Amino acid sequence: MVLELQLKYNYTLKLQISNKISNLSYLTELYFDENNIVKVPKEIGDLSLLDFLCLSNNKITEIPKEISNLSKLSFLFLSGNKIKNIQKEILELENHGCQIRK
């Protein structure tokens, strides 16, 4: 079973996160920083054990509100993207102890 997945520093690839990411249901840490990711699939919100999610330094413009389903999330890194607005549902994760870096 995979608990941690690190796919970092792939600037030369246009990496896409598959909507099948939810099949990795035991993930607790997910690192997708420093890539050319444009879109995050809503299925990422199905990773109920996820504690750490790093999406920093990509080309993401919006974050799916389904991330707010990640009740165990302690760290959410979004800095270095082109996100204009973060839905209030996601920001409310801070009320449950999640540190969000925008």
One Martini backbone bead per residue (centre of mass of N, CA, C, O) as a GRO file, in nm:
protein
  102
    1MET     BB    1   0.097   0.036   0.021
    2VAL     BB    2   0.047   0.376  -0.036
    3LEU     BB    3   0.144   0.673   0.158
    4GLU     BB    4   0.362   0.810  -0.042
    5LEU     BB    5   0.381   1.083  -0.290
    6GLN     BB    6   0.651   1.183  -0.521
    7LEU     BB    7   0.609   1.455  -0.771
    8LYS     BB    8   0.889   1.632  -0.851
    9TYR     BB    9   1.049   1.845  -1.067
   10ASN     BB   10   0.864   1.853  -1.367
   11TYR     BB   11   0.898   2.097  -1.583
   12THR     BB   12   0.904   1.939  -1.869
   13LEU     BB   13   0.631   1.844  -1.785
   14LYS     BB   14   0.279   1.781  -1.833
   15LEU     BB   15   0.129   1.727  -1.557
   16GLN     BB   16  -0.130   1.496  -1.469
   17ILE     BB   17  -0.395   1.446  -1.264
   18SER     BB   18  -0.566   1.184  -1.201
   19ASN     BB   19  -0.891   1.071  -1.125
   20LYS     BB   20  -0.746   0.799  -0.995
   21ILE     BB   21  -0.628   0.895  -0.721
   22SER     BB   22  -0.851   0.760  -0.534
   23ASN     BB   23  -0.709   0.469  -0.538
   24LEU     BB   24  -0.508   0.604  -0.311
   25SER     BB   25  -0.649   0.570  -0.009
   26TYR     BB   26  -0.366   0.562   0.185
   27LEU     BB   27  -0.286   0.839   0.161
   28THR     BB   28  -0.094   1.102   0.349
   29GLU     BB   29   0.114   1.195   0.116
   30LEU     BB   30   0.137   1.478  -0.127
   31TYR     BB   31   0.367   1.554  -0.402
   32PHE     BB   32   0.329   1.836  -0.659
   33ASP     BB   33   0.577   2.004  -0.678
   34GLU     BB   34   0.729   2.155  -0.938
   35ASN     BB   35   0.532   2.180  -1.190
   36ASN     BB   36   0.276   2.178  -1.471
   37ILE     BB   37   0.014   2.215  -1.324
   38VAL     BB   38  -0.335   2.305  -1.394
   39LYS     BB   39  -0.510   2.058  -1.273
   40VAL     BB   40  -0.741   1.955  -1.018
   41PRO     BB   41  -0.904   1.695  -0.917
   42LYS     BB   42  -1.184   1.625  -0.728
   43GLU     BB   43  -1.083   1.332  -0.627
   44ILE     BB   44  -0.886   1.432  -0.405
   45GLY     BB   45  -1.128   1.443  -0.186
   46ASP     BB   46  -1.109   1.108  -0.137
   47LEU     BB   47  -0.847   1.136   0.053
   48SER     BB   48  -0.913   1.075   0.381
   49LEU     BB   49  -0.590   1.043   0.492
   50LEU     BB   50  -0.491   1.314   0.426
   51ASP     BB   51  -0.228   1.541   0.563
   52PHE     BB   52  -0.046   1.611   0.296
   53LEU     BB   53  -0.046   1.898   0.057
   54CYS     BB   54   0.150   1.962  -0.242
   55LEU     BB   55   0.103   2.245  -0.500
   56SER     BB   56   0.346   2.400  -0.553
   57ASN     BB   57   0.463   2.549  -0.827
   58ASN     BB   58   0.249   2.598  -1.060
   59LYS     BB   59  -0.058   2.637  -1.290
   60ILE     BB   60  -0.282   2.695  -1.094
   61THR     BB   61  -0.623   2.850  -1.076
   62GLU     BB   62  -0.785   2.611  -0.926
   63ILE     BB   63  -0.969   2.471  -0.649
   64PRO     BB   64  -1.132   2.218  -0.538
   65LYS     BB   65  -1.379   2.193  -0.297
   66GLU     BB   66  -1.318   1.886  -0.219
   67ILE     BB   67  -1.081   1.947  -0.023
   68SER     BB   68  -1.276   1.997   0.224
   69ASN     BB   69  -1.297   1.672   0.283
   70LEU     BB   70  -1.009   1.685   0.431
   71SER     BB   71  -1.010   1.629   0.767
   72LYS     BB   72  -0.681   1.547   0.807
   73LEU     BB   73  -0.566   1.807   0.721
   74SER     BB   74  -0.262   2.005   0.798
   75PHE     BB   75  -0.138   2.056   0.496
   76LEU     BB   76  -0.153   2.336   0.251
   77PHE     BB   77   0.012   2.389  -0.060
   78LEU     BB   78  -0.024   2.690  -0.300
   79SER     BB   79   0.213   2.831  -0.374
   80GLY     BB   80   0.300   2.950  -0.696
   81ASN     BB   81   0.034   3.027  -0.829
   82LYS     BB   82  -0.289   3.127  -1.011
   83ILE     BB   83  -0.467   3.190  -0.764
   84LYS     BB   84  -0.740   3.396  -0.684
   85ASN     BB   85  -0.949   3.187  -0.548
   86ILE     BB   86  -1.067   3.060  -0.235
   87GLN     BB   87  -1.276   2.874  -0.104
   88LYS     BB   88  -1.431   2.876   0.198
   89GLU     BB   89  -1.425   2.569   0.252
   90ILE     BB   90  -1.115   2.557   0.251
   91LEU     BB   91  -1.054   2.779   0.465
   92GLU     BB   92  -1.202   2.613   0.700
   93LEU     BB   93  -0.964   2.419   0.765
   94GLU     BB   94  -0.827   2.612   0.970
   95ASN     BB   95  -1.045   2.548   1.200
   96HIS     BB   96  -0.902   2.232   1.198
   97GLY     BB   97  -0.564   2.283   1.177
   98CYS     BB   98  -0.498   2.388   0.901
   99GLN     BB   99  -0.228   2.473   0.697
  100ILE     BB  100  -0.224   2.754   0.474
  101ARG     BB  101  -0.039   2.811   0.171
  102LYS     BB  102  -0.065   3.089  -0.068
   0.00000   0.00000   0.00000
